[in-house]
Coordinates of C-alpha atoms in Angstrom, one line a residue:
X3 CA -18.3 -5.2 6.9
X4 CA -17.9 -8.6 6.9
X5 CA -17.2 -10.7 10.2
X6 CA -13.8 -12.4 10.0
X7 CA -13.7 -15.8 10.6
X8 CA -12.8 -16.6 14.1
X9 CA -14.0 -19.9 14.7
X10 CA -12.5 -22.9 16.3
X11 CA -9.0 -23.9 14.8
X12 CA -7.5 -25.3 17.9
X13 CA -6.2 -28.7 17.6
X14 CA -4.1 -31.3 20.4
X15 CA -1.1 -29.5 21.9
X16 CA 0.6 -32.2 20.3
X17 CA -0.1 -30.9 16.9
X18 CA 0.4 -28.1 17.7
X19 CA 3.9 -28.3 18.8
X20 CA 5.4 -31.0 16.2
X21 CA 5.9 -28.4 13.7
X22 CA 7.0 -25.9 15.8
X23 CA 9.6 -28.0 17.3
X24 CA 11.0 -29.0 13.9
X25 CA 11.1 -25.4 12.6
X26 CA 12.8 -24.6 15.9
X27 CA 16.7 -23.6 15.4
X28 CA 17.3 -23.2 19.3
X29 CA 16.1 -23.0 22.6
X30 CA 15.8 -19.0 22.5
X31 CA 13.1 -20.0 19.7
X32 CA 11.2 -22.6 21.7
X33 CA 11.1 -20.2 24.9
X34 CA 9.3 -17.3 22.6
X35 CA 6.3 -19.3 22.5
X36 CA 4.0 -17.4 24.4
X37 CA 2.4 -19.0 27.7
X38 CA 3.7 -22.7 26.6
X39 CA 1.6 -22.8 24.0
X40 CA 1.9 -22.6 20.0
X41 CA 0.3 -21.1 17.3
X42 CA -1.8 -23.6 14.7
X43 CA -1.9 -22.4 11.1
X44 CA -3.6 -23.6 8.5
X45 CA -3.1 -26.7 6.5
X46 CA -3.7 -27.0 3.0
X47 CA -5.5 -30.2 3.2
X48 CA -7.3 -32.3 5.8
X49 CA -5.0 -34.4 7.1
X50 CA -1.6 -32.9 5.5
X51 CA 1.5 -32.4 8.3
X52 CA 0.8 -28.6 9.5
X53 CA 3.7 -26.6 9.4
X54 CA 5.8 -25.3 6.5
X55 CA 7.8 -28.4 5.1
X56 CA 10.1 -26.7 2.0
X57 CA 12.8 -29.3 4.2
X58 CA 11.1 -31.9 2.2
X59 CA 13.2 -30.9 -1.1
X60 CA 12.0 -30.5 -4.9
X61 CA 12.3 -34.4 -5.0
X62 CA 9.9 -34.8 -2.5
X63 CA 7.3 -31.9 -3.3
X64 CA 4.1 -32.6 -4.9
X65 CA 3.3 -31.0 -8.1
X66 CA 1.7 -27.8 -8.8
X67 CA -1.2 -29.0 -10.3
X68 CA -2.1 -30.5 -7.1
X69 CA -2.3 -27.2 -5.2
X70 CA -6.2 -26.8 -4.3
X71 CA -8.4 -23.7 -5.5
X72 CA -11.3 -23.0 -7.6
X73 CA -12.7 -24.9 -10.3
X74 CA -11.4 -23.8 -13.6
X75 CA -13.7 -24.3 -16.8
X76 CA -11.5 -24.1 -20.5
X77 CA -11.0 -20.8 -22.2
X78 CA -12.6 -18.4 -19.7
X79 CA -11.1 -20.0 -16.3
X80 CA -12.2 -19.2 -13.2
X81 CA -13.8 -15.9 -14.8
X82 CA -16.8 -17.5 -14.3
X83 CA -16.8 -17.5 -10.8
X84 CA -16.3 -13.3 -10.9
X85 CA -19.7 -13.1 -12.5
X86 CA -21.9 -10.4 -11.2
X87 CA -25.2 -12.4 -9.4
X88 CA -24.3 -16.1 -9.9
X89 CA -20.6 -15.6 -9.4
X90 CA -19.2 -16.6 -5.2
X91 CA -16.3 -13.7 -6.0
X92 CA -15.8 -10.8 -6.5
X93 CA -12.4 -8.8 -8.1
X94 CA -14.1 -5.5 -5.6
X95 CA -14.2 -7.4 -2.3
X96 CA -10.7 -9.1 -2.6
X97 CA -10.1 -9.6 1.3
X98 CA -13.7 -11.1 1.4
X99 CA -12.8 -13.4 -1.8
X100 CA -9.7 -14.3 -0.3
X101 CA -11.1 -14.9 3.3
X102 CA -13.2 -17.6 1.0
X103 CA -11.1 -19.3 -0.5
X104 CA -9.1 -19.7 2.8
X105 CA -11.5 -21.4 4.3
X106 CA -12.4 -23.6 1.3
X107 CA -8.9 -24.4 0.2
X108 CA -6.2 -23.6 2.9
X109 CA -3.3 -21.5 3.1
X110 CA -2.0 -21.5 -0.5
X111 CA -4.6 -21.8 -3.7
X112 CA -3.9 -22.1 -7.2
X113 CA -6.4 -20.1 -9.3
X114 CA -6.5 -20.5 -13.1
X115 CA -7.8 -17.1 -13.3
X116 CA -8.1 -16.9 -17.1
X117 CA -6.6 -20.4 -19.3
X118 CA -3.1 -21.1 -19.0
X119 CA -2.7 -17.9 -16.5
X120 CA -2.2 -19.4 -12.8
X121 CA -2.3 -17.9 -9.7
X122 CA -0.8 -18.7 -6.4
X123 CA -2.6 -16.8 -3.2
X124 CA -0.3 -17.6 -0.3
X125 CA -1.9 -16.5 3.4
X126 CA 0.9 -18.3 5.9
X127 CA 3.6 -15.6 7.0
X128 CA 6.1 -17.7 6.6
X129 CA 5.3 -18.5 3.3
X130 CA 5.2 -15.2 2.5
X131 CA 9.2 -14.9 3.9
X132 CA 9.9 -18.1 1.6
X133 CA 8.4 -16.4 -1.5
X134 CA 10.4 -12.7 -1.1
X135 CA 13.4 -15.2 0.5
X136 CA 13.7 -16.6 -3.4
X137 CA 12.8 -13.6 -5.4
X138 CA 16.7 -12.7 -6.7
X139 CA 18.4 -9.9 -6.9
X140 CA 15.9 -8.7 -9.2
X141 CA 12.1 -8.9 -7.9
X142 CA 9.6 -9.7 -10.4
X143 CA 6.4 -8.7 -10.9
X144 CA 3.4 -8.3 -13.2
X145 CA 1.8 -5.4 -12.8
X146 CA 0.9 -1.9 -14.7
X147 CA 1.1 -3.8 -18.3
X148 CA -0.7 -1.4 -20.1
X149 CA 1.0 1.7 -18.7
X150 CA 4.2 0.0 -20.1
X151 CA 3.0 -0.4 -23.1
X152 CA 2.5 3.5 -22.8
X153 CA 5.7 4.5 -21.9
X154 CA 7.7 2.1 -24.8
X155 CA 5.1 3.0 -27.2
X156 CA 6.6 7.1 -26.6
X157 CA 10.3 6.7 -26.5
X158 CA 10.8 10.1 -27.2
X159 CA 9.2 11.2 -23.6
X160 CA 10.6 7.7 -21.8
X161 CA 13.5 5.6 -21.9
X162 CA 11.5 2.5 -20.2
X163 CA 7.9 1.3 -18.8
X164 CA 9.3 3.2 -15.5
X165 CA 9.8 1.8 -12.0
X166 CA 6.4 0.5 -11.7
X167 CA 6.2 -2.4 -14.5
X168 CA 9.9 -2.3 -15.5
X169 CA 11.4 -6.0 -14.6
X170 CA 15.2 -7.1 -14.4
X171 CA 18.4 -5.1 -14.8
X172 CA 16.4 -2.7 -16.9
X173 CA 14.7 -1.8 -13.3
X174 CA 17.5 -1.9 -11.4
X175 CA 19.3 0.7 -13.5
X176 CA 16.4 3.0 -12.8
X177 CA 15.9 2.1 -9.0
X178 CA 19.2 2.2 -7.8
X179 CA 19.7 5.9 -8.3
X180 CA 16.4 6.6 -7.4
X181 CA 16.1 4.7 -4.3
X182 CA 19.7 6.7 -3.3
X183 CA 17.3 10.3 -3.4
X184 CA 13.9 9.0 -2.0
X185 CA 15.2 6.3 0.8
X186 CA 17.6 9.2 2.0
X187 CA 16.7 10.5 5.0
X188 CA 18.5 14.1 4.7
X189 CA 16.6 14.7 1.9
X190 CA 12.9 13.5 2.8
X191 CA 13.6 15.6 6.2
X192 CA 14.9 18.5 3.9
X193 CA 11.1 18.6 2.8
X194 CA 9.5 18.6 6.3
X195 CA 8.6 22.8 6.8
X196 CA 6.9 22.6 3.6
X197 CA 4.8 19.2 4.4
X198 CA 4.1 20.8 8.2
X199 CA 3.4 24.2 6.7
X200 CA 0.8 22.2 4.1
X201 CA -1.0 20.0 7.2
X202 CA -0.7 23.2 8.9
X203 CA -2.8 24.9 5.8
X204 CA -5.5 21.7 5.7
X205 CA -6.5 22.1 9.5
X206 CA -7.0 25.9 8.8
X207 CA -8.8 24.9 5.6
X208 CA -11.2 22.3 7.6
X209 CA -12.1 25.2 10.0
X210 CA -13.2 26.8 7.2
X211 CA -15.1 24.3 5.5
X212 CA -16.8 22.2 8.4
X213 CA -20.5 23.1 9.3
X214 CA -20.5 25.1 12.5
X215 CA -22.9 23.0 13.7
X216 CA -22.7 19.7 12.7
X217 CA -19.1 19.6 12.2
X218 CA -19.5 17.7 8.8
X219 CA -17.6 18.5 5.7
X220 CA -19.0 16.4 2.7
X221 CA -16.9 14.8 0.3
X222 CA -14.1 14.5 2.5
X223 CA -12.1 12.4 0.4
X224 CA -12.2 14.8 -2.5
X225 CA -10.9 17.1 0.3
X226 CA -8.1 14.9 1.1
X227 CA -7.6 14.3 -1.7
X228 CA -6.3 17.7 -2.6
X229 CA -4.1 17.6 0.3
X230 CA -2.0 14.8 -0.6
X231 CA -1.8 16.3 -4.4
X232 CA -0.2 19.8 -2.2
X233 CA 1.8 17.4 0.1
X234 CA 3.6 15.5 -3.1
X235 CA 4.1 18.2 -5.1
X236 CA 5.5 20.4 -2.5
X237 CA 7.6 17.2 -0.9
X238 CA 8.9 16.0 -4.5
X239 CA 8.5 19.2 -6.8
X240 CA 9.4 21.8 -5.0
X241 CA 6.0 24.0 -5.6
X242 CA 2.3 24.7 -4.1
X243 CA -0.6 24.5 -6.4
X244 CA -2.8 26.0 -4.6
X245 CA -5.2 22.9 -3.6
X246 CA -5.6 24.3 0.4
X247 CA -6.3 27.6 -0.5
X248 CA -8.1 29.2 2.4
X249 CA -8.9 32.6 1.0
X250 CA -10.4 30.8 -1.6
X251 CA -11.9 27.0 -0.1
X252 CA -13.8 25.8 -2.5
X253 CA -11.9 26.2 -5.6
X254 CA -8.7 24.7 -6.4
X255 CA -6.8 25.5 -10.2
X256 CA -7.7 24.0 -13.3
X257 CA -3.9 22.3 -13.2
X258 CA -5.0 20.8 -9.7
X259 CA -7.9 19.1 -10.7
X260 CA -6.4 18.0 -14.1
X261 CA -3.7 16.3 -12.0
X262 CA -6.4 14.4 -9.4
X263 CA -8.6 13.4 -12.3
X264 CA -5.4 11.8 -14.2
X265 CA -4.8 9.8 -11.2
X266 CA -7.6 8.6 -10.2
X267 CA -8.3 8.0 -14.3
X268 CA -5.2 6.0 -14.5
X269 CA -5.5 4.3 -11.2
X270 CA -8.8 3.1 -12.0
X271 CA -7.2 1.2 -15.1
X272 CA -4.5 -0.7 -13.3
X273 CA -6.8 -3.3 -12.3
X274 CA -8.6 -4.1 -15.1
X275 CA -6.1 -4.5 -17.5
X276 CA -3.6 -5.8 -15.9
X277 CA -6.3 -9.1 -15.5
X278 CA -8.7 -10.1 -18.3
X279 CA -7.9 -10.8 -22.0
X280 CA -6.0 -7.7 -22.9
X281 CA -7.4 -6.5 -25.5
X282 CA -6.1 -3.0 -25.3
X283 CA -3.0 -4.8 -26.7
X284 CA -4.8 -5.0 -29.7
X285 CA -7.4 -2.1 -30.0
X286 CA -7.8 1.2 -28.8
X287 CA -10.0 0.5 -25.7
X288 CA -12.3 3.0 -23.7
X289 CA -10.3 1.7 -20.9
X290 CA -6.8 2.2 -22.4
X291 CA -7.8 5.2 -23.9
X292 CA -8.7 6.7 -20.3
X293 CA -5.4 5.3 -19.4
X294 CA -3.2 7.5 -22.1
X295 CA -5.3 10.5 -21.3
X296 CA -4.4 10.5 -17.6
X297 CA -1.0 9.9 -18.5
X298 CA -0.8 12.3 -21.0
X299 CA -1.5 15.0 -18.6
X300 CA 0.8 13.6 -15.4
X301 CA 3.6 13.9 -17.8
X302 CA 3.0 17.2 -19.3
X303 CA 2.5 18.7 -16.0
X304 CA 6.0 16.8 -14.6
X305 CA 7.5 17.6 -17.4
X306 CA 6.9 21.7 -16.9
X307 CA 8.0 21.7 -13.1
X308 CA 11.4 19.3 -13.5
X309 CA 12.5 21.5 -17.1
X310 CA 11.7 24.4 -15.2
X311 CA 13.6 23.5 -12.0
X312 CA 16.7 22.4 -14.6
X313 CA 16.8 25.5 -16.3
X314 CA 17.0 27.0 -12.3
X315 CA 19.9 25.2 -11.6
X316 CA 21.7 25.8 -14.7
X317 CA 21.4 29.6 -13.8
X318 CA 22.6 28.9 -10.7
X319 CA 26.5 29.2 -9.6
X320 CA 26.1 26.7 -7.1
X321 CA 25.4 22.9 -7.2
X322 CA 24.5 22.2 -3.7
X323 CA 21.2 20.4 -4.0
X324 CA 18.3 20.9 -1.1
X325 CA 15.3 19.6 -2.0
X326 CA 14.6 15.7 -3.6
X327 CA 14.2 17.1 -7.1
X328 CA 17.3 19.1 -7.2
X329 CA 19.1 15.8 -6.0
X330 CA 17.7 14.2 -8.5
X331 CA 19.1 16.6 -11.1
X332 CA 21.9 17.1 -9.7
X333 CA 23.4 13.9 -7.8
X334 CA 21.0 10.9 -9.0
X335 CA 22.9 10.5 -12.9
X336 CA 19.7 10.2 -14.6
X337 CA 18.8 12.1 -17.9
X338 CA 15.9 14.3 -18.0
X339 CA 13.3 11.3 -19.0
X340 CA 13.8 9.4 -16.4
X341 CA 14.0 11.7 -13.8
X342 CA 10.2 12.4 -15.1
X343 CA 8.9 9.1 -15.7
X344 CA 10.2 9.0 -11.6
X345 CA 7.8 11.7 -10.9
X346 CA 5.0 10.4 -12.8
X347 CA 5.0 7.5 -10.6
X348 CA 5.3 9.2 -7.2
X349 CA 1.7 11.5 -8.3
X350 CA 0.3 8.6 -9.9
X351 CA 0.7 6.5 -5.9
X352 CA 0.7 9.7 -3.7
X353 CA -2.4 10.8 -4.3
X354 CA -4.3 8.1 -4.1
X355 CA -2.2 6.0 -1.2
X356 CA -1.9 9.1 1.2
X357 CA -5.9 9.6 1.1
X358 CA -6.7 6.0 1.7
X359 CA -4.2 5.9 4.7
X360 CA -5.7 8.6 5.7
X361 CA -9.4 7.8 5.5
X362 CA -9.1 4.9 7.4
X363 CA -6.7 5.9 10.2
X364 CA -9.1 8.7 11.0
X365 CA -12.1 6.4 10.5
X366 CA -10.6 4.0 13.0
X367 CA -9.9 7.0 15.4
X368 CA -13.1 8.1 15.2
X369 CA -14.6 4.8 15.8
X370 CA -12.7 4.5 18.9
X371 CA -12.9 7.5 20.7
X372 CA -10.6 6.4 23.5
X373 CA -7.8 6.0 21.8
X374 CA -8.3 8.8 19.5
X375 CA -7.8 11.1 23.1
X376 CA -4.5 9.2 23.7
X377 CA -3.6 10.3 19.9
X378 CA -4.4 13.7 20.9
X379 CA -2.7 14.3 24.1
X380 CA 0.4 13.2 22.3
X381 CA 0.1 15.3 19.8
X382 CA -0.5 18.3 22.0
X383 CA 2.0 17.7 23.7
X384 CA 4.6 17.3 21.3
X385 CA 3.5 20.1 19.2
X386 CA 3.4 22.6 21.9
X387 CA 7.5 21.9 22.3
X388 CA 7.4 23.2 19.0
X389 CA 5.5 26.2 18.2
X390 CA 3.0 24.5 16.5
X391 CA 5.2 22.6 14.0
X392 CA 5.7 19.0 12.7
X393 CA 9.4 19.0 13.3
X394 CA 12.0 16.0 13.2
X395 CA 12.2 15.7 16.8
X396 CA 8.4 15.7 16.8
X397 CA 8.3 12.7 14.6
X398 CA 10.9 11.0 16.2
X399 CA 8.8 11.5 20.0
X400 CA 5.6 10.1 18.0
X401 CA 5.4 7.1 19.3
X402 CA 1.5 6.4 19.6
X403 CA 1.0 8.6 16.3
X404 CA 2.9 5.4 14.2
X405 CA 1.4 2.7 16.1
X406 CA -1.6 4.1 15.1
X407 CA -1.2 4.5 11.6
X408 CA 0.5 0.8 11.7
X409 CA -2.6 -1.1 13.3
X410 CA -4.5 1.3 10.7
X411 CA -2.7 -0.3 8.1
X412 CA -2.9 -4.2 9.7
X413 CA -6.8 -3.4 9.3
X414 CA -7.0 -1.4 6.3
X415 CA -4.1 -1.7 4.0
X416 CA -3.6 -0.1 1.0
X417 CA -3.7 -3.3 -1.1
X418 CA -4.6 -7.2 -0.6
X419 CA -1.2 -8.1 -0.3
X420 CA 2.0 -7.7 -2.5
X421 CA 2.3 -9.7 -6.3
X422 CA 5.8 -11.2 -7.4
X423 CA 6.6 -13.4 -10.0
X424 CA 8.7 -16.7 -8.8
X425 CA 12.1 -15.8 -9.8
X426 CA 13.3 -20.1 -9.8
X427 CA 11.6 -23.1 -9.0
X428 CA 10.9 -23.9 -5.3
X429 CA 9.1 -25.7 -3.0
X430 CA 6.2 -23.8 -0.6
X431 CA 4.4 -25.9 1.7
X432 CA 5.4 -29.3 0.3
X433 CA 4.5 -27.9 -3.1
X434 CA 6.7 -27.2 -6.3
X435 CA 6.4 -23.6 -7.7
X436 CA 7.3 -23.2 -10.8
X437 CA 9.8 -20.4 -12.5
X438 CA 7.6 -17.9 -14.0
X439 CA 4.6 -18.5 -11.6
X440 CA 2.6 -15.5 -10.2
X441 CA 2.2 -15.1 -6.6
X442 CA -0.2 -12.8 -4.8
X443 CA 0.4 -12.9 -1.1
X444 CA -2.9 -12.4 0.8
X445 CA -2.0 -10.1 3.9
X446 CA -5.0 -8.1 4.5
X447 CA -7.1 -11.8 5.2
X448 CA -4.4 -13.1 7.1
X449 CA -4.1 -10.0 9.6
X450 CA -7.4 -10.4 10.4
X451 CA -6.9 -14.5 11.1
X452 CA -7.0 -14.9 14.9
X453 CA -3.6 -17.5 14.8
X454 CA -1.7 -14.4 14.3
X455 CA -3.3 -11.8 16.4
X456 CA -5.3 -11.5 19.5
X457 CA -8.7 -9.7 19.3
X458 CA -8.2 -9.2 15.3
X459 CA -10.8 -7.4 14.2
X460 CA -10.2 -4.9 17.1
X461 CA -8.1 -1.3 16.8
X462 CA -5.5 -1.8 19.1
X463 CA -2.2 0.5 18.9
X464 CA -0.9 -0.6 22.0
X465 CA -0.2 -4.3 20.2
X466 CA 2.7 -2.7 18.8
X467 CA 4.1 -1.9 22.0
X468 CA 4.3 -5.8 23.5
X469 CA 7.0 -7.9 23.6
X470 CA 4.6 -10.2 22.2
X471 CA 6.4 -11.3 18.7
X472 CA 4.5 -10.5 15.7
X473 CA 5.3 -12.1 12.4
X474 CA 7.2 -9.5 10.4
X475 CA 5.9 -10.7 7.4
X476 CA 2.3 -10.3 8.3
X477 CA 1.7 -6.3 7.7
X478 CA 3.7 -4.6 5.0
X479 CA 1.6 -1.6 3.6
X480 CA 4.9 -0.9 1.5
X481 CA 6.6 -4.3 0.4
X482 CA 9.5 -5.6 1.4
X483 CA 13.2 -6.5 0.1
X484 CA 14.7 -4.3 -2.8
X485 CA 11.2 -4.0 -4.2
X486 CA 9.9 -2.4 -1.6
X487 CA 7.8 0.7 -2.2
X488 CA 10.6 3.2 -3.0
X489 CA 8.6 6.1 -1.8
X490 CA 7.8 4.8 1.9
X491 CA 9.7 7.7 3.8
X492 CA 7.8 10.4 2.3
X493 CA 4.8 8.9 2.3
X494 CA 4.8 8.3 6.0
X495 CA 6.1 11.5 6.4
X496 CA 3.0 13.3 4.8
X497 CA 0.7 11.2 6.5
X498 CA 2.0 11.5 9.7
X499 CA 2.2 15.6 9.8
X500 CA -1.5 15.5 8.3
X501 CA -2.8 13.1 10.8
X502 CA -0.7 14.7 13.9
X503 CA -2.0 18.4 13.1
X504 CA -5.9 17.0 12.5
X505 CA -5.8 15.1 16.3
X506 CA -3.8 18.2 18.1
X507 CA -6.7 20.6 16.4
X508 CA -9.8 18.5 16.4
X509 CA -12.3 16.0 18.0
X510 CA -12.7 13.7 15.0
X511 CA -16.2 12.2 14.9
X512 CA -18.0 9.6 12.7
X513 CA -21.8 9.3 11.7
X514 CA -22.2 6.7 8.7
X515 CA -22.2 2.7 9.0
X516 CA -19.3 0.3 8.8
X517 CA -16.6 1.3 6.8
X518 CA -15.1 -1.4 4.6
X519 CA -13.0 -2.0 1.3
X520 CA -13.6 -1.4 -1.9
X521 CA -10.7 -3.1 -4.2
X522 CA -9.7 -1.5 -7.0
X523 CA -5.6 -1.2 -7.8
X524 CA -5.9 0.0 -4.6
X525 CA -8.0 -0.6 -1.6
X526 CA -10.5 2.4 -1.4
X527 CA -13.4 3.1 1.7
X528 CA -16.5 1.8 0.2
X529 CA -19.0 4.3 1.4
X530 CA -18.5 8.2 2.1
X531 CA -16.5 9.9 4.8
X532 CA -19.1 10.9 7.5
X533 CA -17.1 12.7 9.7
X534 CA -17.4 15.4 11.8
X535 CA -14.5 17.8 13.0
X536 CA -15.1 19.3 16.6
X537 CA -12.2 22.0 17.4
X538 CA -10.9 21.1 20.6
X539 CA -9.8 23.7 23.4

């Protein structure tokens, strides 16, 4: 994996604390400086003031034409530059492309990626807070065009593009009511049995399928993969496929692997056409084509499991929902369509986000053994308080199970950073943004940027338990503001029972290379999951 730059970006104390001290709003905030000393960020220029000046007003700001970044040539852009062999970037190694352009450029870059489409990368926390500080009531963003063009193109299965690509009122309408079902505790933690019976099901299944004398299970994220599929449609649907089956391993049902092929098929699409020329808009492309087949069967498969939950509940005498689905039915107000096109969404990210969070939490466990054993004891101990079961109290006691999983995600997050589309004209860093302009926040480069955290490329848990203050902008594996991943408290919740039953139950070992990224909508592990799974005593 690539090195992050930790050279020398120390500068006079002087420097150092000008900026600081005009940012300043009290004396509580000057005394929060840790040791007397202050914390240099980038500029984007040699020689421009450091520090964040939006103080300086529109009137003041330079234009956005003068923003620095790559070279871009007429019609094709910076394209060129993305070019396999003679090309210094690359769209699969976004952190490294990023850390690049960092270092060439400074802390915000304008990138013409294709003519007359701009960029802006942003890597300073706090201009990250000014960007989701001005997104309006209703964030923008640009992202999952061509699955919008899927959904409008069918209005007899949808009644929008969905929460994904869906922008302005016509979003909020469907968040709102959503985000009432899936950001309410009672009925995530109504879910819990089934998601600790399911992690419960995968340790048994990993006894099974490890080598009894190497430990190793191959294709581990295939395995895992299968797991999160069980965890979000028993969490969300109300139903076990079948995929950690132990008196059958090795075989899950044809529905199961349908539903992991559709989302890896229509994950792997995101990317690509959401950038280039878009020229699915106009023809029928392989890559739009794989696109509508993976959707097509996400939504016939959502489509049999919410129907046949309705007609349930319109048998039933009583309308006292349990489960998220039959609060969606029940209490949420939506019709039928949207309620699915919901759905769709959570299997098209569960899948694939749960098993990357996954991957890499155990990889970095693994990797360092020591605090894997505090991890462990932990978990033992908690889990012996409750008969073997991930229970609410458990969750709530897990204190080194979530730092874990949160310096996981500082290391390895699940994307490069969060896209929004600037919602009015303001100023970042002494620059005017324009209305309408795309910004890509670069989080994963800047959490490994040593202005921001001691010892950055190590795996440190315990960071999270200092009173050392931590930009709250820097790691956000789910978003933040209204926009925020709507889906966060279930997916925490299945990651944490899967990860807390795998370190109570097993010595977790590792035997490939360097694990790194590999960008694609999301971030994926680049090589295969070597581990080995020792049962402890």
């Amino acid at each position: 994996m690539l090195k992050f730059y930790q050279g020398p970006v120390w500068c006079a104390r002087q420097r150092e604390m000008l900026p600081l001290i005009v940012r300043c709003k009290s004396a509580k905030a000057l005394t929060s400086m840790r040791s007397g000393t202050a914390t240099l960020h980038f500029s984007s220029r040699a020689g421009d003031a450091l520090g964040n000046p939006k103080d300086l007003g529109k009137a003041a700001a330079k234009p956005f034409r003068d923003i620095p970044g790559p070279k871009s040539l007429p019609l094709v852009g910076t394209l060129y530059l993305y070019l396999p062999f003679i090309g210094k970037y690359s769209f699969g190694r976004l952190h490294h492309t990023g850390l690049k352009k960092l270092r060439e450029f400074g802390p915000i870059v304008r990138e013409e990626l294709i003519s007359n489409v701009n960029l802006l990368l942003l890597f300073d926390p706090r201009d990250i807070e000014t960007m989701y500080a001005t997104e309006g009531r209703y964030p923008m963003r640009r992202s999952h065009v061509a699955l919008e063009k899927y959904r409008l193109d069918r209005p007899e299965m949808y009644n929008s593009g969905g929460l994904l690509p869906t922008n302005g009122p016509e979003w909020w309408k469907l968040r709102s009511p959503a985000q009432k079902v899936l950001s309410r505790p009672q009925s995530v933690l109504s879910r819990l049995p089934v998601v600790s019976e399911v992690a419960q099901d995968f340790v048994d299944l990993v006894a099974i399928l490890r080598d009894p004398v190497t430990g190793f299970i191959p294709n581990f994220l295939d395995l895992e993969k299968r797991l999160f599929l069980e965890l979000t449609m028993a969490a969300t649907l109300d139903v076990r496929l079948g995929c950690i089956d132990k008196v059958n391993p090795h075989n899950i049902s044809e529905e199961a692997m349908s539903l992991i092929k559709a989302s890896d098929d229509s994950n792997s699409t995101i990317f690509s056409t959401d950038n280039g020329l878009h020229l699915w808009k106009v023809f029928n492309t392989p890559t739009y084509k794989k696109l509508t087949n993976g959707q097509d069967t996400i939504y016939r498969i959502a489509y049999k499991y919410v129907d046949a939950k309705d007609n349930e509940l319109k048998s039933r005498p009583e309308d006292n929902p349990t489960t998220v689905l039959e609060y969606f039915l029940l209490r949420s107000g939506l019709d039928k369509k949207d309620i699915i096109s919901v759905f769709c969404d959570t299997l098209l990210a569960g899948i694939d986000t749960g098993s990357v969070t996954l991957s890499f939490a155990l990889y970095n466990l693994a990797t360092n053994p020591e605090k894997q054993e505090l991890l462990a004891q932990e978990a033992r101990d908690l889990l012996s308080q409750s008969d073997g079961k991930v229970t609410k109290v458990v969750l709530a006691q897990a204190r080194y199970l979530k730092a874990v999983v949160k310096e996981s995600s500082r290391l390895y997050p699940i994307s490069i950073g969060v896209g929004r589309i600037a919602a009015e004209e303001t100023v970042i860093r002494g620059y005017n943004i324009p209305k309408g302009t795309v910004i890509v926040t670069q989080n994963q480069v800047s959490c490994r940027l040593p202005e921001y955290f001691e010892n950055p490329n190590e795996f440190l848990p315990e960071r999270w338990f200092t009173k050392d203050a931590i930009n709250p902008f820097l790691v956000l594996p789910f978003g933040h503001g209204p926009r925020a991943c709507i889906g966060r408290r279930m997916a925490e919740q299945n990651v944490y029972a899967a990860l807390i039953m795998i370190a109570a139950n097993y010595k977790i070992g590792w035997k490939g290379g360097k694990l790194d990224c590999y960008s694609t909508h999301t971030n994926e592990p680049d090589s295969p999951l070597d581990f080995t799974f020792t049962p402890r005593d």
